[in-house]
Amino acid sequence: MRISQQLTTTLREVPRESEGVNQELLVRAGFVRQLTSGVYSFLPLGNRVIQKISTIVREEMNRAGSQEVIMPVIQPRDIWEVKPADGGPSRAEGVDVLFNLKDRKGRNMVLGPTHEEVVTLLAKEFVRSYRDLPQLVYQIQVKLRDEPRPRGGLLRTREFLMKDLYSFDANEEGMDKSYRAISQAYNAIFNRCGLRFIVIQADSGAIGGKDSQEFIAITDAGEDDAVECDTCGYAANTEKAEFVRSELAQEPEAALEEVHTPNATSIEDLAAFLNISAAKTMKVVCYGAGGKMILATVRGDLDVNEVKLTNALRRAGIPSSDLHLATAEELQRAGIVAGFTSPLDKGKDIFIMADTSLKSGNNFVAGANRVDYHVKNVNYPRDFRVDAWEDIASAYDGARCANCGGTLHVVRGSELGHIFKLGTRYSIPFGATFLDAQGNEQPLLMGCYGIGIGRLMAIAVEQSHDEKGIIWPFGIAPYQLALVGLDLDKGDNGQLAEQLYQDLQAAGIEVLFDDRIESAGVKFNDADLLGLPLRAVLSKRSLKNGGIELKLRSQKESRIVPLAEAVQVIQHEIQQGLKQD
């Protein structure tokens, strides 16, 4: 491709309201343009990257035994209102980013952010017997989510391209096999895309299911925190991570003592005022959920994890899809004084969920339920009840690993892909069953597996760039080689550059030829900004030195390659680069 014919221009200035490195560089380099918040056009260069990633994804999905389909974007809302098998809220209730609309007949419709319901109905129609299993189907399709705050450039958008795959199996063993196969395929995909990532245990969120894993790219621009053990390799997102609570010494139980603690409305203020460690205090956060007041109680040196709390309440039989911090009105109705409450003297109408950290140690300091007062020497079960003990605290940097006792470290990352074991969450309510070998009707066991194609593009930029621009991995670069011709209107330079361009194309090399009549500075700056992994310069100086100047985008120094050997040497560099990706 010739740059002179390319439908794009580069920008020297950083776009106003840039939302991160990926958006800044992709816009400046002419890969994308923003239409409105969270909605982008992919220009020819950007589309080539998307197609490269999609091809890698297709190859690995097909290799894993999956079949490609296309399912409808527009879906009747009533299939989203079906309650799941575990009795939780319907997805219409639990997914707050649904685009809702009505057709001309007044029927409620949605624009699909995922396709679990649709694919389950397809499986219900076509899978009749255990002999039809396993089945794996996938699509690469535009999804739409009414994100309240699109951010991070292409990391969180309202319209995006996604690969979603769904597996159907007859039993747990088959579901595990499908899960492992797609997990291996995901590793292959992200390695081929030249990305650095870890695999972590994750919460299943609104999609549901019993087990899930996230593939996380390590980047400072990430939206998520994860923890990783420095000894055994255990990794999980903070919504799921297990850790060992530090042990506190057990003291003789002392009598309750109310103390005046003026202006001590935070754990830090309280600990400093009483000259004690935060671990000797009780932290209480008040929530509303399922029409009840919830007291989430943890040790003062820890923080409440709302995802863990949501799941724990669901296990306790309390609907938690509407979990929210208690309002002033709700606190007043419950007789709770904000900033100074505790589990002391609470009636049965208030549900008390306690973290297991409070099983270690005693004689805690807790709120007295009146302004500027706390109570010392609070002990369980003498002084308060607990309705449910659960892990509802967030892991933190430096915590002990529950797996091996090593040290957990917090890392910042962005989700590349997510895989779930859904089990019968969708098949039972939709009646998707099959006949087993004994002729008995059984529900299908499902898995679902997602990859955001545009996110991969954005994350590649976040992970691989410098002050000059993007540095594309060979596997997903829009072109493999930037051919920069200088002084093309002088002597034989233009003819030689044109012939080299033709020879490279004939050899099957993806080359972007800068054939513009521009200064060397403009062309080099654009080449660095676009970030193609390999650059060849043909100029009067290079020819005088014996050929072309060749360098990797990631390197500072170039080398001279004889013009007669240029095609062969470039082919070799590309092959080596693809292997390293």
PDB file of C-alpha atoms in Angstrom, residues 108-247:
ATOM      1  CA  ASN A 108     -39.640  -4.656  23.989  1.00  0.00           C
ATOM      2  CA  MET A 109     -36.246  -5.469  22.428  1.00  0.00           C
ATOM      3  CA  VAL A 110     -32.601  -5.225  23.462  1.00  0.00           C
ATOM      4  CA  LEU A 111     -29.315  -4.869  21.596  1.00  0.00           C
ATOM      5  CA  GLY A 112     -27.274  -7.851  22.672  1.00  0.00           C
ATOM      6  CA  PRO A 113     -24.140  -7.332  24.787  1.00  0.00           C
ATOM      7  CA  THR A 114     -23.723 -11.141  24.902  1.00  0.00           C
ATOM      8  CA  HIS A 115     -25.606 -14.137  23.492  1.00  0.00           C
ATOM      9  CA  GLU A 116     -26.028 -16.788  26.210  1.00  0.00           C
ATOM     10  CA  GLU A 117     -29.823 -16.781  25.866  1.00  0.00           C
ATOM     11  CA  VAL A 118     -29.853 -16.910  22.068  1.00  0.00           C
ATOM     12  CA  VAL A 119     -27.282 -19.694  21.808  1.00  0.00           C
ATOM     13  CA  THR A 120     -29.067 -21.754  24.477  1.00  0.00           C
ATOM     14  CA  LEU A 121     -32.252 -21.616  22.409  1.00  0.00           C
ATOM     15  CA  LEU A 122     -30.280 -22.783  19.359  1.00  0.00           C
ATOM     16  CA  ALA A 123     -28.808 -25.686  21.321  1.00  0.00           C
ATOM     17  CA  LYS A 124     -32.282 -26.578  22.569  1.00  0.00           C
ATOM     18  CA  GLU A 125     -33.385 -26.992  18.965  1.00  0.00           C
ATOM     19  CA  PHE A 126     -30.404 -28.846  17.510  1.00  0.00           C
ATOM     20  CA  VAL A 127     -28.936 -30.922  20.368  1.00  0.00           C
ATOM     21  CA  ARG A 128     -31.175 -33.944  21.025  1.00  0.00           C
ATOM     22  CA  SER A 129     -28.864 -36.741  22.167  1.00  0.00           C
ATOM     23  CA  TYR A 130     -25.562 -37.283  23.965  1.00  0.00           C
ATOM     24  CA  ARG A 131     -24.311 -38.378  20.529  1.00  0.00           C
ATOM     25  CA  ASP A 132     -24.655 -34.735  19.405  1.00  0.00           C
ATOM     26  CA  LEU A 133     -22.197 -33.596  22.062  1.00  0.00           C
ATOM     27  CA  PRO A 134     -19.881 -31.854  22.589  1.00  0.00           C
ATOM     28  CA  GLN A 135     -20.695 -28.730  20.590  1.00  0.00           C
ATOM     29  CA  LEU A 136     -18.669 -25.507  20.463  1.00  0.00           C
ATOM     30  CA  VAL A 137     -19.882 -22.493  18.495  1.00  0.00           C
ATOM     31  CA  TYR A 138     -18.522 -18.975  18.260  1.00  0.00           C
ATOM     32  CA  GLN A 139     -19.015 -15.683  16.495  1.00  0.00           C
ATOM     33  CA  ILE A 140     -17.070 -12.466  15.971  1.00  0.00           C
ATOM     34  CA  GLN A 141     -19.675  -9.748  16.107  1.00  0.00           C
ATOM     35  CA  VAL A 142     -20.409  -6.169  17.077  1.00  0.00           C
ATOM     36  CA  LYS A 143     -21.760  -5.882  20.634  1.00  0.00           C
ATOM     37  CA  LEU A 144     -23.446  -2.901  22.247  1.00  0.00           C
ATOM     38  CA  ARG A 145     -23.437  -1.849  25.877  1.00  0.00           C
ATOM     39  CA  ASP A 146     -24.909   1.361  27.222  1.00  0.00           C
ATOM     40  CA  GLU A 147     -21.865   2.121  29.353  1.00  0.00           C
ATOM     41  CA  PRO A 148     -22.544   5.047  31.709  1.00  0.00           C
ATOM     42  CA  ARG A 149     -18.915   6.170  31.502  1.00  0.00           C
ATOM     43  CA  PRO A 150     -16.996   4.926  28.446  1.00  0.00           C
ATOM     44  CA  ARG A 151     -13.322   5.433  29.209  1.00  0.00           C
ATOM     45  CA  GLY A 152      -9.787   4.395  28.453  1.00  0.00           C
ATOM     46  CA  GLY A 153     -10.070   4.906  24.705  1.00  0.00           C
ATOM     47  CA  LEU A 154     -10.843   1.498  23.189  1.00  0.00           C
ATOM     48  CA  LEU A 155     -10.659  -0.263  26.568  1.00  0.00           C
ATOM     49  CA  ARG A 156     -14.282   0.446  27.494  1.00  0.00           C
ATOM     50  CA  THR A 157     -16.602   1.443  24.670  1.00  0.00           C
ATOM     51  CA  ARG A 158     -20.310   1.333  23.910  1.00  0.00           C
ATOM     52  CA  GLU A 159     -19.922  -0.469  20.577  1.00  0.00           C
ATOM     53  CA  PHE A 160     -17.194  -3.062  20.149  1.00  0.00           C
ATOM     54  CA  LEU A 161     -16.193  -6.173  18.255  1.00  0.00           C
ATOM     55  CA  MET A 162     -16.151  -9.342  20.344  1.00  0.00           C
ATOM     56  CA  LYS A 163     -15.499 -13.012  19.920  1.00  0.00           C
ATOM     57  CA  ASP A 164     -17.898 -15.027  22.061  1.00  0.00           C
ATOM     58  CA  LEU A 165     -17.790 -18.819  22.127  1.00  0.00           C
ATOM     59  CA  TYR A 166     -20.211 -21.208  23.841  1.00  0.00           C
ATOM     60  CA  SER A 167     -19.650 -24.858  24.702  1.00  0.00           C
ATOM     61  CA  PHE A 168     -22.264 -27.558  25.349  1.00  0.00           C
ATOM     62  CA  ASP A 169     -21.408 -30.847  27.041  1.00  0.00           C
ATOM     63  CA  ALA A 170     -23.134 -33.867  28.526  1.00  0.00           C
ATOM     64  CA  ASN A 171     -21.309 -33.989  31.875  1.00  0.00           C
ATOM     65  CA  GLU A 172     -18.820 -32.254  34.169  1.00  0.00           C
ATOM     66  CA  GLU A 173     -15.900 -34.121  32.636  1.00  0.00           C
ATOM     67  CA  GLY A 174     -16.839 -32.941  29.162  1.00  0.00           C
ATOM     68  CA  MET A 175     -17.379 -29.353  30.344  1.00  0.00           C
ATOM     69  CA  ASP A 176     -13.941 -29.373  32.011  1.00  0.00           C
ATOM     70  CA  LYS A 177     -12.363 -30.684  28.801  1.00  0.00           C
ATOM     71  CA  SER A 178     -13.954 -27.921  26.716  1.00  0.00           C
ATOM     72  CA  TYR A 179     -12.894 -25.342  29.300  1.00  0.00           C
ATOM     73  CA  ARG A 180      -9.276 -26.537  29.210  1.00  0.00           C
ATOM     74  CA  ALA A 181      -9.239 -26.601  25.400  1.00  0.00           C
ATOM     75  CA  ILE A 182     -10.408 -23.005  25.096  1.00  0.00           C
ATOM     76  CA  SER A 183      -8.080 -21.907  27.887  1.00  0.00           C
ATOM     77  CA  GLN A 184      -5.164 -23.338  25.905  1.00  0.00           C
ATOM     78  CA  ALA A 185      -6.460 -21.625  22.760  1.00  0.00           C
ATOM     79  CA  TYR A 186      -6.578 -18.296  24.611  1.00  0.00           C
ATOM     80  CA  ASN A 187      -2.968 -18.691  25.687  1.00  0.00           C
ATOM     81  CA  ALA A 188      -2.031 -19.309  22.053  1.00  0.00           C
ATOM     82  CA  ILE A 189      -4.021 -16.270  20.851  1.00  0.00           C
ATOM     83  CA  PHE A 190      -2.477 -13.808  23.274  1.00  0.00           C
ATOM     84  CA  ASN A 191       1.020 -15.149  22.704  1.00  0.00           C
ATOM     85  CA  ARG A 192       0.578 -14.819  18.931  1.00  0.00           C
ATOM     86  CA  CYS A 193      -0.604 -11.251  19.457  1.00  0.00           C
ATOM     87  CA  GLY A 194       2.652 -10.483  21.275  1.00  0.00           C
ATOM     88  CA  LEU A 195       0.971  -9.607  24.589  1.00  0.00           C
ATOM     89  CA  ARG A 196       2.272 -10.010  28.149  1.00  0.00           C
ATOM     90  CA  PHE A 197      -0.383 -11.512  30.396  1.00  0.00           C
ATOM     91  CA  ILE A 198      -1.227 -13.610  33.430  1.00  0.00           C
ATOM     92  CA  VAL A 199      -4.170 -15.956  34.052  1.00  0.00           C
ATOM     93  CA  ILE A 200      -6.145 -15.313  37.221  1.00  0.00           C
ATOM     94  CA  GLN A 201      -9.112 -16.736  39.093  1.00  0.00           C
ATOM     95  CA  ALA A 202     -12.056 -14.395  38.670  1.00  0.00           C
ATOM     96  CA  ASP A 203     -15.580 -13.624  39.767  1.00  0.00           C
ATOM     97  CA  SER A 204     -18.274 -14.616  37.276  1.00  0.00           C
ATOM     98  CA  GLY A 205     -20.242 -11.378  37.619  1.00  0.00           C
ATOM     99  CA  ALA A 206     -23.569 -10.923  35.819  1.00  0.00           C
ATOM    100  CA  ILE A 207     -22.900 -13.807  33.419  1.00  0.00           C
ATOM    101  CA  GLY A 208     -22.897 -16.260  36.331  1.00  0.00           C
ATOM    102  CA  GLY A 209     -21.502 -19.750  36.642  1.00  0.00           C
ATOM    103  CA  LYS A 210     -19.348 -21.540  39.153  1.00  0.00           C
ATOM    104  CA  ASP A 211     -15.781 -21.124  37.866  1.00  0.00           C
ATOM    105  CA  SER A 212     -14.126 -18.478  35.753  1.00  0.00           C
ATOM    106  CA  GLN A 213     -10.701 -17.262  34.715  1.00  0.00           C
ATOM    107  CA  GLU A 214      -9.537 -13.920  33.395  1.00  0.00           C
ATOM    108  CA  PHE A 215      -6.583 -13.373  31.114  1.00  0.00           C
ATOM    109  CA  ILE A 216      -5.067 -10.096  32.286  1.00  0.00           C
ATOM    110  CA  ALA A 217      -2.565  -7.954  30.397  1.00  0.00           C
ATOM    111  CA  ILE A 218      -0.176  -6.185  32.736  1.00  0.00           C
ATOM    112  CA  THR A 219      -0.386  -2.445  32.045  1.00  0.00           C
ATOM    113  CA  ASP A 220      -0.495   0.710  34.142  1.00  0.00           C
ATOM    114  CA  ALA A 221      -3.511   1.805  32.089  1.00  0.00           C
ATOM    115  CA  GLY A 222      -5.521  -1.183  33.313  1.00  0.00           C
ATOM    116  CA  GLU A 223      -8.929  -0.807  34.914  1.00  0.00           C
ATOM    117  CA  ASP A 224      -8.551  -3.779  37.254  1.00  0.00           C
ATOM    118  CA  ASP A 225      -6.344  -4.806  40.162  1.00  0.00           C
ATOM    119  CA  ALA A 226      -5.208  -8.385  40.552  1.00  0.00           C
ATOM    120  CA  VAL A 227      -2.940 -10.119  43.048  1.00  0.00           C
ATOM    121  CA  GLU A 228      -0.159 -12.532  42.196  1.00  0.00           C
ATOM    122  CA  CYS A 229       1.849 -14.718  44.559  1.00  0.00           C
ATOM    123  CA  ASP A 230       5.618 -14.354  44.306  1.00  0.00           C
ATOM    124  CA  THR A 231       6.137 -18.002  45.274  1.00  0.00           C
ATOM    125  CA  CYS A 232       3.533 -20.372  43.833  1.00  0.00           C
ATOM    126  CA  GLY A 233       2.133 -18.264  40.976  1.00  0.00           C
ATOM    127  CA  TYR A 234      -1.401 -18.094  42.422  1.00  0.00           C
ATOM    128  CA  ALA A 235      -3.215 -15.171  40.805  1.00  0.00           C
ATOM    129  CA  ALA A 236      -6.735 -13.795  41.160  1.00  0.00           C
ATOM    130  CA  ASN A 237      -8.568 -10.525  40.744  1.00  0.00           C
ATOM    131  CA  THR A 238      -9.285  -8.620  43.910  1.00  0.00           C
ATOM    132  CA  GLU A 239     -12.975  -9.569  43.609  1.00  0.00           C
ATOM    133  CA  LYS A 240     -12.021 -13.220  44.074  1.00  0.00           C
ATOM    134  CA  ALA A 241      -8.591 -13.360  45.744  1.00  0.00           C
ATOM    135  CA  GLU A 242      -8.208 -15.426  48.894  1.00  0.00           C
ATOM    136  CA  PHE A 243      -5.590 -14.518  51.463  1.00  0.00           C
ATOM    137  CA  VAL A 244      -4.496 -15.384  55.001  1.00  0.00           C
ATOM    138  CA  ARG A 245      -5.612 -12.917  57.656  1.00  0.00           C
ATOM    139  CA  SER A 246      -2.850 -11.925  60.065  1.00  0.00           C
ATOM    140  CA  GLU A 247      -3.259 -13.497  63.486  1.00  0.00           C
TER     141      GLU A 247
END
